[in-house]
Amino acid sequence: MVTTLPKQSEDFPAWYVEVVKQSGMAEHGLARGSQVIKPWGYAIWEWIQRALDDRFKATGHENLMFPMLIPRSLFEKEAEHVEGFTPQVWVVTHAGDSELEEPLYIRPTSETVIWNAYAKWVQSYRDLPLLYNQWCNVMRAEMRTRLFLRTSEFLWQEGHTAHSTADEAHAEALRMQDVYREVAEDVLAIPVIAGRKPASERFPGAEETYTIEAMMRDTKALQSGTSHFLGQNFARAYDVSFLNDKGEQDFAWGTSWGVSTRIVGAVVMTHGDDRGLRLPPLVAPTQIVIVPIYASDSDQGRVLQAAESLRDDLSGANVRVRVDSRDQHRPGYKFSEWELKGVPVRIELGPKDLDADSAVIVDRVSGEKRRVPLAQVVQSAPEVLSEVQKGLHADALAFRDRNTHEASDFAELREGLIDQGGFWVGPWCGEFSCEEKVTEETKATIRALPRDRVDPGGPCVVCGKAGLERATWGISY
Amino acid sequence: MVTTLPKQSEDFPAWYVEVVKQSGMAEHGLARGSQVIKPWGYAIWEWIQRALDDRFKATGHENLMFPMLIPRSLFEKEAEHVEGFTPQVWVVTHAGDSELEEPLYIRPTSETVIWNAYAKWVQSYRDLPLLYNQWCNVMRAEMRTRLFLRTSEFLWQEGHTAHSTADEAHAEALRMQDVYREVAEDVLAIPVIAGRKPASERFPGAEETYTIEAMMRDTKALQSGTSHFLGQNFARAYDVSFLNDKGEQDFAWGTSWGVSTRIVGAVVMTHGDDRGLRLPPLVAPTQIVIVPIYASDSDQGRVLQAAESLRDDLSGANVRVRVDSRDQHRPGYKFSEWELKGVPVRIELGPKDLDADSAVIVDRVSGEKRRVPLAQVVQSAPEVLSEVQKGLHADALAFRDRNTHEASDFAELREGLIDQGGFWVGPWCGEFSCEEKVTEETKATIRALPRDRVDPGGPCVVCGKAGLERATWGISY
């Protein structure tokens, strides 16, 4: 099963594909742009879901589920939204042998069907806020697909909230960006810029789009989650009006926010190395693998017994642990395979270890071998896992810092983006023409502006006119 | 919001629809046969998912996710399966403006796409068993829809396993039926018959279908979960062959098993009464609601404070609890609303209660009011919830027993099914002609045969020839 990976530094895209496939995370499906998320990849997604969902609920949200198929006429009520999504929608025209009276669109996102329902659900300010989320699949036609990063069907959560004031809705959009940042940083060990998108990069129908942007190991940017302040756009399009506390009729204010299986790709590309994945312990399907080592049948018995006993103790301490007792593979093969799959910690246990009442602990970040008394393994496990979690974050942060630069003029910005890649920060006048110029010459876009506007620190690095914003440029996935 | 429910005994279908809508569980969607599962209904489903998923994992299964769209040519490889599902499939013909080369079917179930992948994943007996499950949406065209019970799109889990021997696959199908029975009985408080389907009622492509059948409060049967032994049918159709441990090429043996959001309807129709839902505490989104009672502003302050303090204590003891502090409704209105929503336990807290250092606990099953010292509420809560859980099961079991009868001849079976409804048990010769005759005259079908064949106890109640099986007849949803 384990074959040689391409070197990450030599061919990053090939490395990515092979890591994802060989680790058992995902593979391509039959229909155009589809993927199969295999158990190892899906389990990582389940831990991410749990981390997000717990926080959604802690911030007062409830889950629900809207239909996947949206009548075409309903979809077409919000103008910008139609323009943004219609070229990408998958269309259902038949049920069994009979043609449908009206084509149905498979949801590319659910604002339309949800705001249409909110019109029925909201009459008074007392019915607000609505704080709802759904976990589901969505589809968008993609020509060039990459596992996790860009597929026609993907899994995500989409939060959709309605509020009685603009301030409350705006605060909600920021709160959910905070939740995303927290999960990225504290759970996935991914340092992110939590910022604001320029107008050109906003969600179709949004008045403000907030984003978390991460830097991958090839120095490219990956947008990893977005939270939108929708103003009253969808409320107007779908007639979600209510009687406010002054007795006046008003339109509701909205937000929507989403994180998708794309973020699993971010985990791979933020932490992986030439030997494969490196998984943050908090989302690793297996946190510790115990590899028994033996040469003789008599050793096999006592080593396996000790390994299973250690597994039970660790499992009792809420560690996700397994023993790799496969008979057909040698320990060295198993070490490589679990390194490829990114398991944070390996415990080696052989006859000599047992004679010395100890085990060897090897973590996936430092690679150091530590001999630990058997009786202390359970006690030290959380600490080692926590070190790995912190180590991955520190590594990724140092990498991002090394690859983030200040651009003092256009030549530097242009050459930096082309020659070095990474993030380039500098003042921007706020004009689309300057964004366009940078993109045309370098393929880079503005990934984020600070959440609250700051002093740009000088004139626009592109045109030299007065600076308005401090922008971070990068080439993105 | 609360209006009068139709009486359950007078118009069961109308009662069902109104309970589901007024309790905030679900409503119809826009596209034909679609539904919106609202927060109260979805939260119940989430607790059911948790109960099932924990048991799937404890029995060695892993989750994954296959694409929703299946190329038509792939779908058509297993003959019985095609015949069973093709009339019901939803068909995607376009992506954006371009017509697809081959139509894609929205999965009505995923055996075809999954067994096609298993062909790649399985080479040797060492690759088996595959023990996989996915949580997803599926679609089947339905003309007459009922919320939760029959909708074009529904949510479910579908387990798909592959094994190297028939015995192992058969044991798996039975194990998963056991899991379903356990969740129905122990978590949902629904007594079920865990039996086997006659050949006429098997899943298209299965060699044996196991079922859990529950009796609703109108004495009709609801099939609530099925587990199929697929033999080698799908392995042959999709060429899933492997080298067995004797070095011979063989086809893998399969199972599939599913429980859907339909089971939420079973919860409603098994436990509900004229006042609304009665939810088993283990799946109730809110297990205890605290209703503060006050007439004056000064009382309001101390009552709310005491209510919130009690809530925090209960919450700390892992009870799902909320305070209904809405100002615009009187306590009586709140009592009715929470009864309609089926919350298992209500705590009433007013100034007099506080003066007496006590609270009034009312449970949704007995309706009795118990005065409990405030200091003992947290301690007694688990006990009261457990009583409700047991009380609901006992109630449902007594109801099913009262409505289960022995049929000694065809006249009794026929008149019993038509006049009294319920389950009728008797010997059956095993011939389809006798099944057909009963269905034509009474609309009833054989809901289940014992998992292992038993002495039928006499000649066939329909034709009088030698009995082969003991059958349970009933009219089903």
Tab-separated table of C-alpha atoms in Angstrom, chain A residues 69-312:
chain	number	residue	atom	x	y	z
A	69	LEU	CA	-34.002	20.933	-4.672
A	70	ILE	CA	-34.978	24.536	-5.342
A	71	PRO	CA	-37.569	25.521	-7.965
A	72	ARG	CA	-35.898	27.649	-10.635
A	73	SER	CA	-38.343	30.532	-10.267
A	74	LEU	CA	-37.614	30.784	-6.544
A	75	PHE	CA	-33.887	30.753	-7.130
A	76	GLU	CA	-34.084	33.698	-9.493
A	77	LYS	CA	-35.428	36.326	-7.114
A	78	GLU	CA	-32.157	37.821	-5.816
A	79	ALA	CA	-30.403	39.333	-8.813
A	80	GLU	CA	-26.720	39.197	-7.823
A	81	HIS	CA	-27.175	35.737	-6.417
A	82	VAL	CA	-28.631	34.434	-9.692
A	83	GLU	CA	-25.804	35.916	-11.680
A	84	GLY	CA	-23.216	34.432	-9.321
A	85	PHE	CA	-24.560	30.909	-9.144
A	86	THR	CA	-26.746	30.059	-12.151
A	87	PRO	CA	-23.849	29.070	-14.453
A	88	GLN	CA	-22.847	26.487	-11.855
A	89	VAL	CA	-26.118	24.831	-10.866
A	90	TRP	CA	-27.003	21.202	-11.511
A	91	VAL	CA	-30.480	20.822	-12.905
A	92	VAL	CA	-33.063	18.112	-12.247
A	93	THR	CA	-35.583	17.785	-15.056
A	94	HIS	CA	-37.200	14.373	-14.542
A	95	ALA	CA	-38.616	12.237	-11.749
A	96	GLY	CA	-38.854	8.654	-12.929
A	97	ASP	CA	-40.088	8.810	-16.515
A	98	SER	CA	-42.034	12.031	-16.205
A	99	GLU	CA	-40.650	15.446	-17.012
A	100	LEU	CA	-41.072	18.040	-14.270
A	101	GLU	CA	-43.217	21.086	-14.935
A	102	GLU	CA	-40.458	23.333	-13.667
A	103	PRO	CA	-36.755	22.410	-13.501
A	104	LEU	CA	-35.338	22.074	-10.003
A	105	TYR	CA	-31.860	23.268	-9.051
A	106	ILE	CA	-29.664	21.294	-6.707
A	107	ARG	CA	-28.713	23.831	-4.021
A	108	PRO	CA	-25.357	25.510	-4.615
A	109	THR	CA	-26.139	27.276	-1.300
A	110	SER	CA	-29.508	27.710	0.413
A	111	GLU	CA	-30.167	31.424	0.975
A	112	THR	CA	-33.052	31.422	-1.507
A	113	VAL	CA	-35.063	28.524	-0.106
A	114	ILE	CA	-34.346	29.506	3.485
A	115	TRP	CA	-35.256	33.194	3.161
A	116	ASN	CA	-38.409	32.149	1.362
A	117	ALA	CA	-39.391	30.122	4.434
A	118	TYR	CA	-38.346	32.900	6.812
A	119	ALA	CA	-41.014	35.078	5.167
A	120	LYS	CA	-43.595	32.719	6.705
A	121	TRP	CA	-41.798	32.304	10.006
A	122	VAL	CA	-41.269	35.954	10.853
A	123	GLN	CA	-44.065	38.397	11.633
A	124	SER	CA	-42.897	40.294	14.692
A	125	TYR	CA	-39.604	41.337	16.286
A	126	ARG	CA	-40.489	38.719	18.887
A	127	ASP	CA	-39.895	36.017	16.246
A	128	LEU	CA	-36.318	37.255	15.797
A	129	PRO	CA	-33.501	36.434	15.784
A	130	LEU	CA	-33.607	33.177	13.840
A	131	LEU	CA	-30.288	31.436	14.467
A	132	TYR	CA	-30.229	28.351	12.257
A	133	ASN	CA	-27.663	26.136	10.606
A	134	GLN	CA	-27.700	23.047	8.420
A	135	TRP	CA	-25.100	20.359	7.686
A	136	CYS	CA	-25.583	19.123	4.141
A	137	ASN	CA	-24.206	18.526	0.672
A	138	VAL	CA	-24.248	21.209	-2.019
A	139	MET	CA	-23.312	21.104	-5.696
A	140	ARG	CA	-21.606	23.505	-8.073
A	141	ALA	CA	-20.378	22.533	-11.523
A	142	GLU	CA	-16.565	22.507	-11.501
A	143	MET	CA	-14.461	21.751	-14.545
A	144	ARG	CA	-11.083	21.341	-12.874
A	145	THR	CA	-11.418	19.395	-9.681
A	146	ARG	CA	-9.056	18.722	-6.791
A	147	LEU	CA	-9.913	16.380	-3.945
A	148	PHE	CA	-11.369	18.346	-1.000
A	149	LEU	CA	-10.369	21.720	-2.511
A	150	ARG	CA	-12.658	21.929	-5.498
A	151	THR	CA	-15.282	19.294	-6.235
A	152	SER	CA	-18.725	19.513	-7.769
A	153	GLU	CA	-20.379	18.073	-4.675
A	154	PHE	CA	-19.074	18.980	-1.274
A	155	LEU	CA	-20.192	18.770	2.333
A	156	TRP	CA	-20.492	21.838	4.479
A	157	GLN	CA	-22.482	23.678	7.080
A	158	GLU	CA	-24.396	26.771	6.140
A	159	GLY	CA	-25.644	29.067	8.866
A	160	HIS	CA	-28.510	31.429	8.028
A	161	THR	CA	-29.643	33.982	10.557
A	162	ALA	CA	-32.213	36.777	10.556
A	163	HIS	CA	-32.191	39.749	12.914
A	164	SER	CA	-34.230	42.807	13.732
A	165	THR	CA	-31.345	45.291	13.514
A	166	ALA	CA	-28.316	45.828	11.295
A	167	ASP	CA	-26.020	46.000	14.311
A	168	GLU	CA	-27.172	42.667	15.647
A	169	ALA	CA	-26.745	40.984	12.262
A	170	HIS	CA	-23.326	42.525	11.807
A	171	ALA	CA	-22.258	41.342	15.258
A	172	GLU	CA	-23.488	37.841	14.360
A	173	ALA	CA	-21.390	37.748	11.174
A	174	LEU	CA	-18.329	38.718	13.203
A	175	ARG	CA	-19.138	36.260	16.003
A	176	MET	CA	-19.236	33.385	13.525
A	177	GLN	CA	-15.983	34.502	11.945
A	178	ASP	CA	-14.560	34.350	15.481
A	179	VAL	CA	-15.874	30.794	15.857
A	180	TYR	CA	-14.184	29.837	12.581
A	181	ARG	CA	-10.926	31.460	13.619
A	182	GLU	CA	-11.002	29.695	16.963
A	183	VAL	CA	-11.611	26.277	15.394
A	184	ALA	CA	-8.896	26.871	12.783
A	185	GLU	CA	-6.313	28.033	15.304
A	186	ASP	CA	-7.127	26.035	18.435
A	187	VAL	CA	-8.461	22.800	16.943
A	188	LEU	CA	-6.813	22.509	13.530
A	189	ALA	CA	-3.601	24.289	14.534
A	190	ILE	CA	-3.907	26.455	11.416
A	191	PRO	CA	-2.897	30.115	11.836
A	192	VAL	CA	-5.362	32.267	9.931
A	193	ILE	CA	-5.864	35.875	9.003
A	194	ALA	CA	-9.384	36.775	10.119
A	195	GLY	CA	-10.189	39.670	7.837
A	196	ARG	CA	-12.602	41.285	5.439
A	197	LYS	CA	-12.889	40.766	1.669
A	198	PRO	CA	-12.701	43.627	-0.818
A	199	ALA	CA	-16.004	44.299	-2.609
A	200	SER	CA	-14.875	42.342	-5.672
A	201	GLU	CA	-14.538	39.142	-3.654
A	202	ARG	CA	-17.797	39.327	-1.737
A	203	PHE	CA	-20.415	36.581	-1.734
A	204	PRO	CA	-23.096	37.325	-4.369
A	205	GLY	CA	-25.805	39.187	-2.455
A	206	ALA	CA	-23.669	40.121	0.576
A	207	GLU	CA	-22.805	43.620	1.803
A	208	GLU	CA	-19.712	42.459	3.631
A	209	THR	CA	-17.834	39.166	3.541
A	210	TYR	CA	-15.507	38.148	6.382
A	211	THR	CA	-12.977	35.422	5.783
A	212	ILE	CA	-10.367	33.259	7.410
A	213	GLU	CA	-7.349	32.868	5.141
A	214	ALA	CA	-4.613	30.338	5.706
A	215	MET	CA	-1.220	29.888	4.075
A	216	MET	CA	-0.451	26.466	2.638
A	217	ARG	CA	3.071	24.932	2.518
A	218	ASP	CA	3.496	26.076	-1.066
A	219	THR	CA	2.877	29.652	0.228
A	220	LYS	CA	-0.462	29.865	-1.570
A	221	ALA	CA	-3.553	31.144	0.249
A	222	LEU	CA	-6.590	29.005	1.008
A	223	GLN	CA	-9.877	30.677	1.901
A	224	SER	CA	-11.044	28.371	4.681
A	225	GLY	CA	-14.353	29.797	5.867
A	226	THR	CA	-16.505	32.855	5.187
A	227	SER	CA	-19.164	34.754	7.099
A	228	HIS	CA	-21.410	37.216	5.291
A	229	PHE	CA	-23.377	40.243	6.431
A	230	LEU	CA	-26.278	40.221	3.959
A	231	GLY	CA	-27.854	43.517	4.896
A	232	GLN	CA	-31.538	43.431	3.916
A	233	ASN	CA	-30.896	42.049	0.427
A	234	PHE	CA	-32.437	38.624	0.844
A	235	ALA	CA	-35.192	39.951	3.106
A	236	ARG	CA	-36.237	42.325	0.324
A	237	ALA	CA	-35.978	39.699	-2.402
A	238	TYR	CA	-38.040	37.161	-0.417
A	239	ASP	CA	-40.215	39.637	1.472
A	240	VAL	CA	-39.129	38.861	5.020
A	241	SER	CA	-40.693	41.790	6.776
A	242	PHE	CA	-41.708	42.149	10.406
A	243	LEU	CA	-43.343	44.525	12.841
A	244	ASN	CA	-40.544	46.080	14.886
A	245	ASP	CA	-40.803	47.101	18.555
A	246	LYS	CA	-41.928	50.589	17.496
A	247	GLY	CA	-44.868	49.117	15.611
A	248	GLU	CA	-43.340	49.777	12.178
A	249	GLN	CA	-42.935	47.332	9.311
A	250	ASP	CA	-39.264	46.632	8.492
A	251	PHE	CA	-37.172	44.114	6.565
A	252	ALA	CA	-35.047	41.645	8.510
A	253	TRP	CA	-31.243	41.771	8.456
A	254	GLY	CA	-29.353	38.634	7.545
A	255	THR	CA	-26.121	36.715	7.763
A	256	SER	CA	-24.873	33.481	6.290
A	257	TRP	CA	-21.659	31.599	7.006
A	258	GLY	CA	-20.077	28.385	5.892
A	259	VAL	CA	-17.174	26.019	6.306
A	260	SER	CA	-16.834	23.047	3.979
A	261	THR	CA	-14.855	19.830	3.550
A	262	ARG	CA	-12.351	22.087	1.789
A	263	ILE	CA	-10.897	22.748	5.231
A	264	VAL	CA	-9.762	19.111	5.345
A	265	GLY	CA	-7.528	20.037	2.411
A	266	ALA	CA	-6.215	22.951	4.466
A	267	VAL	CA	-5.202	20.536	7.237
A	268	VAL	CA	-3.278	18.437	4.698
A	269	MET	CA	-1.520	21.386	3.038
A	270	THR	CA	-0.748	23.317	6.234
A	271	HIS	CA	0.857	20.510	8.205
A	272	GLY	CA	1.940	17.771	5.787
A	273	ASP	CA	5.587	16.964	5.055
A	274	ASP	CA	7.566	14.665	2.792
A	275	ARG	CA	6.529	11.625	4.798
A	276	GLY	CA	2.813	12.398	4.578
A	277	LEU	CA	0.114	13.902	6.757
A	278	ARG	CA	0.701	15.377	10.152
A	279	LEU	CA	-2.651	15.514	11.932
A	280	PRO	CA	-3.499	17.818	14.816
A	281	PRO	CA	-4.342	15.435	17.695
A	282	LEU	CA	-7.717	17.122	18.273
A	283	VAL	CA	-8.992	15.916	14.870
A	284	ALA	CA	-6.867	12.805	14.358
A	285	PRO	CA	-9.098	9.712	13.971
A	286	THR	CA	-6.359	7.786	15.781
A	287	GLN	CA	-4.207	9.818	18.151
A	288	ILE	CA	-1.831	7.090	19.228
A	289	VAL	CA	-0.955	3.890	17.426
A	290	ILE	CA	0.763	1.104	19.338
A	291	VAL	CA	3.053	-1.022	17.169
A	292	PRO	CA	3.995	-4.327	18.779
A	293	ILE	CA	7.453	-5.644	17.896
A	294	TYR	CA	8.365	-9.307	18.146
A	295	ALA	CA	10.442	-11.933	16.399
A	296	SER	CA	9.325	-15.173	18.075
A	297	ASP	CA	5.916	-16.692	18.759
A	298	SER	CA	6.486	-16.595	22.498
A	299	ASP	CA	7.354	-12.898	22.373
A	300	GLN	CA	4.314	-12.250	20.189
A	301	GLY	CA	1.963	-13.449	22.922
A	302	ARG	CA	3.302	-11.313	25.731
A	303	VAL	CA	3.936	-8.249	23.558
A	304	LEU	CA	0.410	-8.289	22.115
A	305	GLN	CA	-1.030	-8.752	25.581
A	306	ALA	CA	0.922	-5.788	26.911
A	307	ALA	CA	-0.031	-3.699	23.868
A	308	GLU	CA	-3.710	-4.451	24.326
A	309	SER	CA	-3.558	-3.727	28.010
A	310	LEU	CA	-1.867	-0.388	27.301
A	311	ARG	CA	-4.503	0.350	24.648
A	312	ASP	CA	-7.286	-0.302	27.151
